[in-house]
């Protein structure tokens, strides 16, 4: 089995409103999968179905080769967007309780808890109540609770909202480490640029429909525009511009640079990059030459407006 | 492993550890005893107060008929001029009975006045009227030529013996005692539902405001969570009740010991004691007789059954409300329809059952599941046909399943809804999700 999770034609309706319109997905084992889309696209509805919080009105979900069943809650670690903990319950007891609810034994829960508490150096918090902790401290506990039962699949809904930068980085590192050990991760977010660097697969959801799905790199390749950002220090700008406009379409652009150079975006129109480079080197000193890679946000907007 | 025991355990422990719960458990009975003592003391303190009532009797008929009591002293002001008497009375007396001079003594039946700035108690007015009635009746009898002393002697005070066809002696006032016991049980159920139903609701709201709810229901079914909550809370409640009863009994024991030792001091004569003992054993025997008349075991059995049915029915409604709202203040509009049938059960039950335990209204209310736990318990001491109890319990537990289903639907949807106060219409829409 190559997929940890497969979603087949899942439909979810709330009254007259269709939250998911026959959505299918496939999350490869060991991947970091970005479930992207604006607010209200249906991400949380889908995640709740995967977590068996709500039932789909149609379609099916396959987890690790088996049809989704109550026993699978143990395999999933879920950090919802709306999250919190019992304020008046002690940290240790709370973690034990939540881990046991997931179905692991008291002894295993204790062992895992010890591991994580030592890792985050928070052993002294065991008998503290959540309300005595700072928000940042509570966030660490929140993360531990999510991964305590060693899930095969980690589902994080808007994971970095509400985390301060230090904790966000810490959590990010932990997630990457868990991923390296074999845990598959699903990120759900509307801030598409924020997880671009971590995800290797993405799916774009918009208005209850899946628009795009695939390896991040393939998606980007498919939507590449063959445009290059060029920075050049030229003594003969007129000549340069003349040469360029003969072959390519030009556009003004801007990027950060330490030089006072000419900044242009060049559309290759099927030519090879070397042809552009050749013209450039003849006319001045090239300081910047980069293919313009479309951001997920650009791809999303383009896809939505084209439809 | 089943998660239900885990949830029950957590709910129970978190309730029992709660500071206000601990305080209420131990302070509750003390407060009630203190209140009772305070009320007793205050009413005693009131007793010492003597009211002075002036009498201005122009006719000179009633002067000696108003007898002083512990609370009221009558003072005759008839010798003063009327104006002075009135001023004196208004300044330093509670009120004044004014008997005008009349041609025919019978006119006094309607012409006697009580003048006071305070509105008098009904009992007091009735007392005055009784004196006037007696006097005027006696006067009438004399005028008609009857000897009032003989008439007084001829009066009979009867005491009807109550017995059964089997010949065994019946008990008087049994009905009152039965309704008292039924009322007690019914009231107990109502109190338990309101106190611990609210606790269930608060605990649901807490999980919503803490935002932990979605984490929990990604592990367990909302229905399991709801039932765990209801059972855990009710166990904590039963514990609290047991502590209350034990503490109450202990306190009562201490108080009676204290009271008895005081009584011993006041009645130093030792001869009184055998008599008292006899009275006490007589009373115990009486209580035993009454208890024999009341189906104690049946009543207790059905108390438990109705208690469980009623409590689960209502607290699942409380849980649904807790899930539907964001804060306790928003819950008011949904709570009213829950409190209403409870109140209705207690009061309608009380009045109709007292008048006619097997009347139509009482029978109907003992069938409706929202009121049956209270009304049927009030009826049971009077002997209810088995088929009625069976039907009522069947309806109760049948609708219990229905309402739990209904409540868990609302609960399931509600716990994931944040930030808005739903309307009734929306709640019904949730049932279809």
XYZ file of C-alpha atoms in Angstrom:
740
model
C 0.000 0.000 0.000
C 1.449 3.330 -0.985
C -1.207 5.569 0.481
C -1.745 6.127 4.156
C -5.067 7.733 3.369
C -7.419 7.546 0.441
C -10.567 9.545 0.140
C -13.011 8.425 -2.531
C -15.793 10.708 -3.750
C -16.679 11.969 -0.314
C -19.831 14.072 -0.127
C -20.926 16.049 2.915
C -24.036 18.170 3.133
C -25.301 20.425 5.891
C -28.939 20.967 5.121
C -28.973 22.556 1.682
C -25.330 23.479 1.824
C -22.805 21.160 0.211
C -19.560 21.293 2.145
C -17.788 18.617 0.124
C -18.738 17.832 -3.427
C -17.408 14.386 -4.283
C -13.850 15.014 -3.160
C -11.159 12.391 -3.727
C -7.640 12.512 -2.368
C -4.712 10.217 -1.934
C -2.078 10.903 0.696
C 1.155 8.947 0.083
C 2.788 7.212 3.024
C 5.514 9.256 4.616
C 4.570 12.468 2.908
C 3.891 15.913 4.256
C 0.665 16.717 2.557
C -0.728 20.229 2.353
C -4.484 20.551 2.236
C -4.829 24.085 1.047
C -7.714 26.365 0.381
C -9.369 29.548 1.567
C -11.605 29.713 4.611
C -14.850 27.843 4.127
C -13.517 25.689 1.291
C -14.363 22.449 3.096
C -10.989 21.538 4.599
C -12.255 21.205 8.142
C -15.309 19.251 6.991
C -13.035 16.766 5.279
C -10.721 16.529 8.273
C -13.632 15.909 10.599
C -14.773 13.064 8.385
C -11.303 11.538 8.440
C -11.345 11.830 12.235
C -14.795 10.213 12.340
C -16.226 13.232 14.089
C -18.860 13.449 11.388
C -20.017 10.860 8.892
C -19.841 11.470 5.153
C -23.121 11.460 3.237
C -21.439 9.589 0.425
C -18.119 8.076 -0.606
C -15.603 6.270 1.554
C -12.340 6.778 3.367
C -9.566 4.197 3.375
C -6.956 4.448 6.083
C -3.799 2.405 5.600
C -5.639 -0.021 3.336
C -8.675 -0.493 5.564
C -12.078 1.076 5.439
C -12.292 3.709 8.156
C -13.580 2.194 11.412
C -13.762 3.293 15.066
C -10.508 1.493 15.935
C -8.616 3.830 13.614
C -8.807 6.772 16.008
C -5.662 5.296 17.528
C -3.712 5.753 14.303
C -4.524 9.415 13.902
C -3.192 12.354 15.848
C -5.382 15.375 15.390
C -4.757 18.970 16.320
C -7.907 20.899 15.442
C -8.028 24.566 14.588
C -10.210 25.221 17.629
C -8.050 23.698 20.309
C -7.533 23.881 24.026
C -7.244 21.796 27.148
C -9.077 21.389 30.439
C -7.985 24.471 32.339
C -8.422 23.081 35.817
C -6.970 19.646 35.171
C -3.380 18.812 35.981
C -1.043 18.543 32.990
C 0.046 14.983 33.695
C -3.428 13.624 34.386
C -4.787 15.420 31.371
C -2.218 13.940 29.015
C -2.755 10.471 30.486
C -6.523 10.806 30.096
C -6.390 11.986 26.503
C -3.875 9.291 25.562
C -6.002 6.581 27.150
C -9.065 7.861 25.321
C -7.112 7.172 22.150
C -6.917 3.574 23.280
C -3.350 3.111 24.459
C -2.578 1.478 27.767
C -1.768 3.398 30.918
C 1.805 2.059 30.955
C 2.471 3.053 27.336
C 0.954 6.466 27.908
C 3.201 7.032 30.887
C 6.302 5.931 28.985
C 5.582 8.200 26.035
C 4.684 11.084 28.272
C 7.989 10.744 30.093
C 9.828 10.804 26.770
C 8.160 13.986 25.608
C 8.339 15.758 28.945
C 12.052 15.074 29.062
C 12.486 16.159 25.481
C 10.783 19.503 26.102
C 12.305 19.717 29.585
C 8.978 20.228 31.244
C 8.967 17.395 33.830
C 8.185 19.882 36.565
C 4.824 20.707 34.966
C 3.259 17.340 35.728
C 1.255 18.540 38.703
C 0.524 22.017 37.399
C -2.854 22.984 36.090
C -3.137 24.342 32.555
C -4.440 27.643 33.874
C -1.180 28.089 35.773
C 0.851 27.777 32.566
C 1.588 30.523 30.083
C 0.018 30.321 26.649
C 3.257 29.224 25.060
C 3.698 26.465 27.635
C 0.155 25.259 27.077
C 0.879 25.059 23.349
C 3.700 22.626 23.996
C 1.356 20.446 26.029
C -1.170 20.707 23.231
C 1.363 19.340 20.779
C 2.407 16.516 23.097
C -1.224 15.497 23.489
C -1.513 15.261 19.717
C 1.461 12.969 19.180
C 1.505 11.073 22.476
C -0.122 7.911 21.159
C 2.395 7.614 18.280
C -0.042 8.085 15.432
C 0.729 6.911 11.907
C -1.017 9.939 10.514
C -0.796 13.408 11.948
C -3.517 15.861 10.961
C -2.851 19.469 11.837
C -5.500 22.077 11.132
C -3.990 25.565 10.891
C -1.069 24.300 12.981
C 0.820 27.535 13.387
C -2.017 29.872 14.152
C -1.825 30.801 17.779
C 1.748 29.599 18.221
C 4.421 32.157 18.922
C 7.401 32.091 16.501
C 9.687 30.224 18.912
C 7.163 27.491 19.587
C 6.122 27.389 15.948
C 9.710 26.645 14.990
C 10.094 24.054 17.707
C 6.905 22.312 16.606
C 7.960 22.539 12.987
C 11.228 20.772 13.788
C 9.424 18.091 15.783
C 7.008 17.502 12.927
C 9.852 17.127 10.452
C 11.595 14.718 12.804
C 8.436 12.654 13.220
C 8.016 12.653 9.463
C 11.528 11.350 9.019
C 10.684 8.510 11.394
C 7.779 7.574 9.116
C 4.787 9.528 10.310
C 2.648 10.910 7.514
C 1.469 14.453 8.039
C -1.490 16.387 6.680
C -1.389 20.138 7.002
C -4.519 22.085 6.501
C -4.237 25.813 6.096
C -5.567 28.802 4.254
C -2.212 30.528 4.454
C -0.894 28.752 1.427
C 2.606 30.181 1.405
C 3.208 29.191 5.054
C 3.533 25.447 4.522
C 4.881 25.530 0.988
C 8.384 24.991 2.272
C 7.419 21.890 4.281
C 4.967 20.081 2.021
C 5.971 17.628 -0.658
C 2.388 17.011 -1.785
C -0.497 19.404 -1.966
C -4.185 19.503 -2.737
C -6.121 22.655 -3.386
C -9.720 22.806 -2.303
C -12.059 25.567 -3.296
C -15.792 25.879 -2.773
C -16.258 22.227 -1.787
C -14.319 20.924 -4.793
C -10.791 19.698 -5.196
C -9.085 21.691 -7.928
C -5.517 20.463 -7.928
C -3.659 17.580 -6.351
C -0.179 16.211 -6.725
C 3.472 16.477 -5.834
C 4.300 20.052 -5.057
C 7.069 20.073 -7.638
C 4.850 18.586 -10.351
C 2.119 21.102 -9.635
C 4.623 23.885 -9.934
C 6.122 22.472 -13.109
C 2.703 22.221 -14.619
C 2.021 25.846 -13.836
C 5.436 27.235 -14.698
C 5.279 30.303 -16.908
C 8.753 30.100 -18.377
C 9.488 33.581 -17.180
C 12.866 34.667 -15.825
C 13.761 37.454 -13.501
C 16.793 39.231 -14.739
C 19.060 41.839 -13.171
C 21.680 43.471 -15.354
C 24.131 46.340 -15.103
C 24.300 47.701 -18.624
C 26.001 50.733 -20.124
C 23.880 50.530 -23.234
C 20.332 50.048 -22.073
C 18.726 51.063 -25.365
C 20.651 48.456 -27.300
C 19.846 45.819 -24.718
C 16.149 46.583 -24.728
C 16.080 46.501 -28.497
C 17.731 43.105 -28.621
C 15.459 41.683 -25.985
C 12.180 42.922 -27.429
C 13.075 41.333 -30.722
C 12.735 37.897 -29.210
C 10.950 38.085 -25.865
C 8.131 39.756 -24.017
C 9.313 42.027 -21.233
C 7.758 43.216 -18.060
C 8.871 45.411 -15.248
C 9.629 43.593 -12.053
C 11.205 44.128 -8.677
C 13.315 42.043 -6.346
C 15.684 42.659 -3.528
C 19.198 43.435 -4.574
C 22.249 45.305 -3.447
C 23.028 46.637 -6.935
C 21.474 49.533 -8.757
C 20.649 47.395 -11.751
C 17.999 47.151 -14.408
C 15.282 44.707 -13.268
C 13.142 42.989 -15.862
C 10.971 39.912 -16.197
C 11.467 38.077 -19.429
C 8.989 35.664 -20.986
C 10.964 33.051 -22.889
C 8.215 32.095 -25.351
C 9.691 28.677 -25.945
C 13.298 29.716 -26.324
C 16.014 28.204 -24.188
C 17.290 30.158 -21.201
C 20.748 30.199 -22.728
C 19.508 32.299 -25.648
C 18.364 34.946 -23.207
C 21.595 34.679 -21.273
C 23.566 35.099 -24.467
C 21.878 38.433 -25.293
C 22.280 39.590 -21.723
C 25.991 38.851 -21.435
C 26.638 40.688 -24.675
C 25.066 43.834 -23.248
C 26.288 44.046 -19.694
C 27.017 42.421 -16.370
C 24.357 39.861 -15.283
C 23.745 40.114 -11.551
C 20.537 38.130 -11.238
C 19.091 35.314 -13.292
C 16.306 33.216 -11.795
C 13.373 31.295 -13.163
C 10.198 32.738 -11.810
C 8.539 29.894 -9.862
C 4.830 30.361 -9.358
C 3.739 30.413 -5.714
C 0.889 28.164 -4.669
C -1.118 31.289 -4.119
C -0.512 32.359 -7.760
C -1.452 28.904 -8.987
C -4.565 28.916 -6.874
C -5.730 32.310 -8.070
C -4.985 31.401 -11.665
C -6.887 28.130 -11.388
C -9.888 29.702 -9.735
C -10.146 32.581 -12.197
C -9.700 30.289 -15.195
C -12.616 28.126 -14.143
C -10.852 -1.074 26.175
C -14.060 0.784 26.553
C -13.635 4.495 27.079
C -16.885 5.035 28.960
C -15.436 4.147 32.393
C -12.531 6.518 31.698
C -14.894 9.378 30.962
C -17.077 8.606 33.964
C -14.004 8.495 36.178
C -12.716 11.835 34.921
C -16.074 13.547 35.264
C -16.548 12.151 38.754
C -13.075 13.147 39.923
C -13.200 16.606 38.412
C -16.569 17.232 40.080
C -15.527 15.869 43.457
C -12.245 17.804 43.457
C -13.973 21.045 42.604
C -13.651 23.455 45.515
C -17.215 24.731 45.415
C -18.457 21.136 45.357
C -16.448 20.290 48.473
C -17.561 23.438 50.222
C -21.205 22.822 49.352
C -21.012 19.180 50.415
C -19.834 19.994 53.894
C -21.334 23.398 54.351
C -24.724 22.585 52.822
C -26.191 20.683 55.775
C -24.648 23.160 58.206
C -26.277 25.995 56.318
C -29.645 24.257 56.333
C -29.405 23.510 60.056
C -28.271 27.059 60.721
C -31.189 28.393 58.686
C -33.664 26.222 60.549
C -32.193 27.283 63.855
C -32.323 30.918 62.789
C -35.956 30.651 61.739
C -36.830 28.872 64.981
C -35.007 31.521 66.955
C -36.643 34.380 65.066
C -40.141 33.003 65.493
C -39.376 32.460 69.191
C -38.114 36.014 69.457
C -41.358 37.194 67.923
C -43.311 35.254 70.502
C -41.985 37.368 73.352
C -43.449 40.484 71.816
C -46.744 41.502 73.361
C -49.246 43.495 71.365
C -51.360 46.007 73.158
C -54.876 46.442 71.863
C -57.173 49.126 73.164
C -60.878 48.539 73.689
C -63.310 51.386 73.524
C -66.660 49.935 74.437
C -69.411 52.542 74.468
C -72.031 49.864 74.855
C -70.155 48.334 77.755
C -70.824 44.811 76.583
C -67.521 43.249 75.506
C -65.137 44.769 78.010
C -64.534 41.542 79.834
C -64.906 39.142 76.965
C -61.553 39.804 75.331
C -59.154 37.648 77.275
C -55.472 38.481 77.390
C -53.206 35.943 75.806
C -49.425 35.525 75.638
C -49.283 37.734 72.599
C -52.118 40.169 73.094
C -53.032 42.370 76.031
C -56.361 44.174 75.911
C -56.621 47.499 77.712
C -59.944 49.144 78.344
C -59.919 52.833 77.489
C -63.705 53.298 77.616
C -63.465 55.714 80.545
C -61.606 58.321 78.458
C -63.294 60.678 76.069
C -63.397 59.029 72.631
C -60.989 61.497 71.039
C -58.345 61.062 73.746
C -58.731 57.302 73.626
C -58.297 57.320 69.853
C -55.146 59.439 70.071
C -53.704 57.297 72.826
C -54.479 54.163 70.881
C -52.955 55.470 67.675
C -49.810 56.523 69.504
C -49.025 53.654 71.778
C -51.301 50.776 70.873
C -51.337 48.325 68.004
C -55.002 49.093 67.314
C -58.369 49.756 68.912
C -61.576 47.782 68.993
C -64.416 50.236 68.857
C -67.859 49.116 69.996
C -70.397 51.909 69.345
C -73.484 52.561 71.393
C -76.427 50.944 69.662
C -80.120 50.600 70.253
C -80.250 46.899 69.477
C -77.360 44.797 70.638
C -77.607 42.705 67.463
C -76.453 45.685 65.426
C -73.011 45.192 66.941
C -72.594 42.185 64.681
C -71.899 44.578 61.838
C -71.083 47.858 63.548
C -68.083 46.871 65.637
C -64.880 48.308 64.215
C -61.227 47.544 64.474
C -59.189 50.708 63.956
C -55.522 50.358 63.139
C -52.946 51.699 60.687
C -51.536 48.220 60.199
C -53.637 45.717 58.368
C -54.507 43.096 60.972
C -53.827 39.402 60.630
C -56.775 37.329 59.526
C -56.518 35.068 62.586
C -56.713 38.088 64.849
C -59.850 39.422 63.168
C -61.385 35.969 63.302
C -60.628 35.879 67.016
C -62.446 39.173 67.557
C -65.347 37.992 65.454
C -65.508 34.748 67.410
C -65.811 36.698 70.676
C -68.587 38.847 69.227
C -70.377 35.849 67.744
C -70.275 33.951 71.014
C -71.533 36.888 73.004
C -74.342 37.775 70.635
C -75.415 34.146 70.147
C -75.551 33.681 73.873
C -77.573 36.851 74.121
C -79.962 35.604 71.452
C -80.387 32.284 73.177
C -81.157 33.997 76.451
C -83.727 36.227 74.808
C -85.330 33.198 73.237
C -85.494 31.594 76.661
C -82.797 28.937 76.365
C -80.416 28.183 79.137
C -77.051 28.684 77.539
C -75.237 26.606 80.169
C -77.412 23.632 79.386
C -76.844 24.092 75.699
C -73.141 24.185 76.299
C -73.429 20.919 78.190
C -75.498 19.381 75.415
C -72.765 19.955 72.842
C -70.970 16.826 71.654
C -67.414 16.428 70.374
C -67.118 13.345 68.222
C -64.044 11.356 67.217
C -64.772 8.953 64.365
C -62.826 5.754 64.451
C -61.449 4.636 61.117
C -61.234 0.945 60.375
C -61.143 -1.502 57.515
C -63.638 -4.175 56.536
C -61.152 -6.755 57.731
C -61.661 -5.321 61.179
C -58.178 -3.967 61.754
C -57.909 -0.464 62.988
C -57.373 2.212 60.378
C -55.320 5.327 60.759
C -56.458 8.867 60.598
C -54.694 11.476 58.519
C -53.049 8.699 56.560
C -53.770 10.558 53.333
C -51.952 13.637 54.511
C -48.959 11.565 55.510
C -49.032 9.740 52.194
C -49.109 12.949 50.185
C -46.342 14.269 52.417
C -44.123 11.312 51.650
C -44.967 11.391 47.951
C -44.272 15.104 47.850
C -40.949 14.614 49.584
C -39.798 12.052 47.026
C -41.112 14.081 44.110
C -39.402 17.184 45.393
C -36.166 15.275 45.920
C -36.198 14.149 42.299
C -36.866 17.679 41.113
C -34.051 19.139 43.196
C -31.625 16.480 42.046
C -32.520 17.055 38.404
C -32.131 20.815 38.648
C -28.871 20.804 40.623
C -27.055 18.038 38.774
C -28.647 18.691 35.388
C -27.183 22.163 35.610
C -23.855 20.657 36.549
C -23.937 18.486 33.420
C -24.747 21.539 31.335
C -21.926 23.555 32.832
C -19.465 20.776 32.215
C -20.501 20.617 28.546
C -20.154 24.383 28.205
C -16.758 24.206 29.890
C -15.488 21.758 27.279
C -16.746 24.056 24.573
C -15.182 27.195 25.983
C -11.918 25.358 26.692
C -11.940 24.277 23.042
C -10.957 20.757 24.025
C -14.151 19.219 22.746
C -12.974 18.536 19.206
C -9.874 16.764 20.491
C -12.012 14.532 22.676
C -14.585 13.622 20.084
C -11.844 12.728 17.648
C -11.172 9.900 20.124
C -14.617 9.004 21.460
C -18.167 9.169 20.184
C -20.123 12.238 21.283
C -22.777 9.909 22.654
C -20.226 8.166 24.878
C -18.950 11.505 26.105
C -22.460 12.710 26.892
C -23.411 9.539 28.744
C -20.099 9.499 30.604
C -20.733 13.044 31.698
C -24.263 12.325 32.865
C -23.289 9.182 34.765
C -20.137 10.706 36.277
C -22.003 13.788 37.440
C -24.848 11.764 38.898
C -22.379 9.598 40.837
C -20.830 12.741 42.276
C -24.333 13.946 43.070
C -25.289 10.727 44.802
C -22.098 10.926 46.843
C -22.977 14.477 47.812
C -26.502 13.417 48.770
C -25.196 10.560 50.905
C -22.783 12.891 52.672
C -25.617 15.337 53.221
C -27.877 12.686 54.675
C -25.148 11.342 56.968
C -24.108 14.808 58.084
C -27.741 15.797 58.536
C -28.463 12.728 60.642
C -25.316 13.321 62.663
C -26.187 16.945 63.258
C -29.741 16.058 64.176
C -28.443 13.465 66.613
C -26.122 16.012 68.182
C -28.882 18.601 68.376
C -31.372 16.224 69.975
C -28.744 15.198 72.510
C -28.126 18.835 73.214
C -31.854 19.555 73.383
C -32.499 16.522 75.591
C -29.822 17.531 78.070
C -31.383 20.970 78.248
C -34.794 19.424 78.786
C -33.299 17.290 81.569
C -32.060 20.412 83.274
C -35.442 22.083 83.145
C -37.412 19.068 84.314
C -35.341 17.941 87.226
C -37.953 15.534 88.465
C -36.948 12.027 87.562
C -40.491 10.736 87.779
C -41.356 12.324 84.455
C -39.065 10.006 82.600
C -41.036 6.747 82.615
C -44.034 8.649 81.310
C -41.983 10.195 78.576
C -40.611 6.793 77.725
C -44.100 5.425 77.425
C -45.087 8.291 75.188
C -42.037 7.737 73.054
C -42.680 4.020 72.640
C -46.294 4.807 71.884
C -45.220 7.218 69.204
C -42.792 4.694 67.764
C -45.587 2.168 67.627
C -47.766 4.674 65.816
C -45.019 5.396 63.304
C -44.638 1.661 62.804
C -48.375 1.387 62.166
C -48.277 4.180 59.602
C -45.254 2.701 57.910
C -47.105 -0.584 57.594
C -49.877 1.227 55.780
C -47.534 2.786 53.234
C -45.963 0.535 50.596
C -42.462 1.491 51.708
C -40.473 -1.014 49.714
C -42.522 -0.549 46.555
C -42.211 3.185 46.960
C -38.468 3.008 47.393
C -38.089 0.681 44.434
C -40.089 2.937 42.176
C -38.320 5.992 43.538
C -35.081 4.524 42.200
C -36.642 3.580 38.864
C -38.292 6.957 38.322
C -35.246 8.712 39.625
C -33.008 7.048 37.058
C -35.484 7.539 34.213
C -36.247 11.144 35.106
C -32.697 12.166 35.800
C -31.299 10.695 32.598
C -34.110 12.136 30.545
C -33.658 15.636 31.853
C -29.890 15.703 32.097
C -29.528 14.653 28.470
C -31.680 17.678 27.646
C -29.410 19.779 29.829
C -26.402 18.374 27.966
C -27.994 19.234 24.621
C -28.602 22.801 25.772
C -25.052 23.071 27.025
C -23.840 21.955 23.615
C -26.059 24.412 21.777
C -24.914 27.539 23.605
C -21.568 29.214 24.148
C -22.041 30.434 27.690
C -24.294 29.883 30.629
C -26.025 33.217 30.175
C -27.206 32.134 26.736
C -28.810 29.032 28.168
C -31.732 30.770 29.875
C -34.145 30.752 26.956
C -33.668 27.018 26.499
C -33.839 26.198 30.196
C -37.328 27.546 30.728
C -39.045 24.731 28.815
C -37.153 22.258 31.013
C -37.899 23.857 34.354
C -41.573 24.359 33.491
C -42.619 20.695 33.355
C -40.629 20.032 36.532
C -42.464 22.768 38.399
C -45.713 21.707 36.807
C -45.071 18.156 37.974
C -44.518 19.208 41.564
C -47.381 21.666 41.904
C -50.020 20.107 39.678
C -49.062 16.789 41.206
C -49.412 18.140 44.704
C -52.818 19.707 44.264
C -54.490 17.128 42.046
C -53.110 14.102 43.841
C -54.186 15.509 47.184
C -57.738 16.031 45.943
C -58.069 12.814 44.042
C -55.060 10.524 43.646
C -56.741 8.567 40.858
C -58.454 11.434 39.058
C -58.056 12.081 35.353
C -55.569 14.939 35.685
C -53.356 13.092 38.129
C -53.460 9.965 35.958
C -52.542 11.854 32.799
C -49.686 13.701 34.452
C -48.369 10.445 35.843
C -48.121 9.150 32.271
C -46.410 12.126 30.600
C -42.703 11.273 30.807
C -41.609 14.802 31.760
C -43.834 14.844 34.835
C -44.375 11.175 35.604
C -41.308 10.704 37.832
C -42.750 13.282 40.194
C -46.505 12.777 39.893
C -46.471 8.976 39.843
C -44.325 8.872 42.968
C -46.911 11.036 44.692
C -49.650 8.648 43.610
C -47.916 5.399 44.507
C -48.541 5.632 48.288
C -52.279 5.628 47.511
C -52.023 2.377 45.600
C -51.874 2.633 41.820
C -52.971 -0.257 39.562
C -49.978 -2.206 38.309
C -50.800 -1.698 34.684
C -50.678 2.073 35.139
C -47.252 1.965 36.751
C -46.027 -0.404 34.075
C -47.387 1.824 31.321
C -45.938 4.949 32.894
C -42.503 3.376 33.269
C -42.645 2.017 29.727
C -43.484 5.490 28.419
C -40.770 7.051 30.568
C -38.014 4.744 29.406
C -39.276 4.714 25.829
C -39.218 8.487 25.624
C -35.948 8.442 27.524
C -34.405 6.618 24.573
C -36.058 9.037 22.156
C -34.951 12.118 24.034
C -31.407 10.844 24.498
C -31.274 10.265 20.756
C -32.637 13.729 20.106
C -30.301 15.320 22.649
C -27.241 13.507 21.348
C -28.016 14.733 17.829
C -28.112 18.319 19.000
C -25.102 17.678 21.193
C -23.092 16.258 18.296
C -23.678 19.262 16.092
C -23.752 21.860 18.842
C -20.382 21.119 20.388
C -18.682 22.073 17.136
C -20.573 25.323 16.697
C -18.863 28.357 18.093
C -19.672 31.972 18.400
C -23.368 32.118 17.764
C -26.482 31.643 19.761
C -28.733 29.248 17.893
C -32.458 29.648 17.531
C -34.999 26.896 18.084
C -35.366 26.603 14.334
C -31.671 25.932 13.921
C -31.731 23.323 16.660
C -34.359 21.392 14.741
C -32.340 21.756 11.575
C -29.384 20.170 13.345
C -31.435 17.019 13.839
C -31.159 16.398 10.110
C -27.377 16.746 9.941
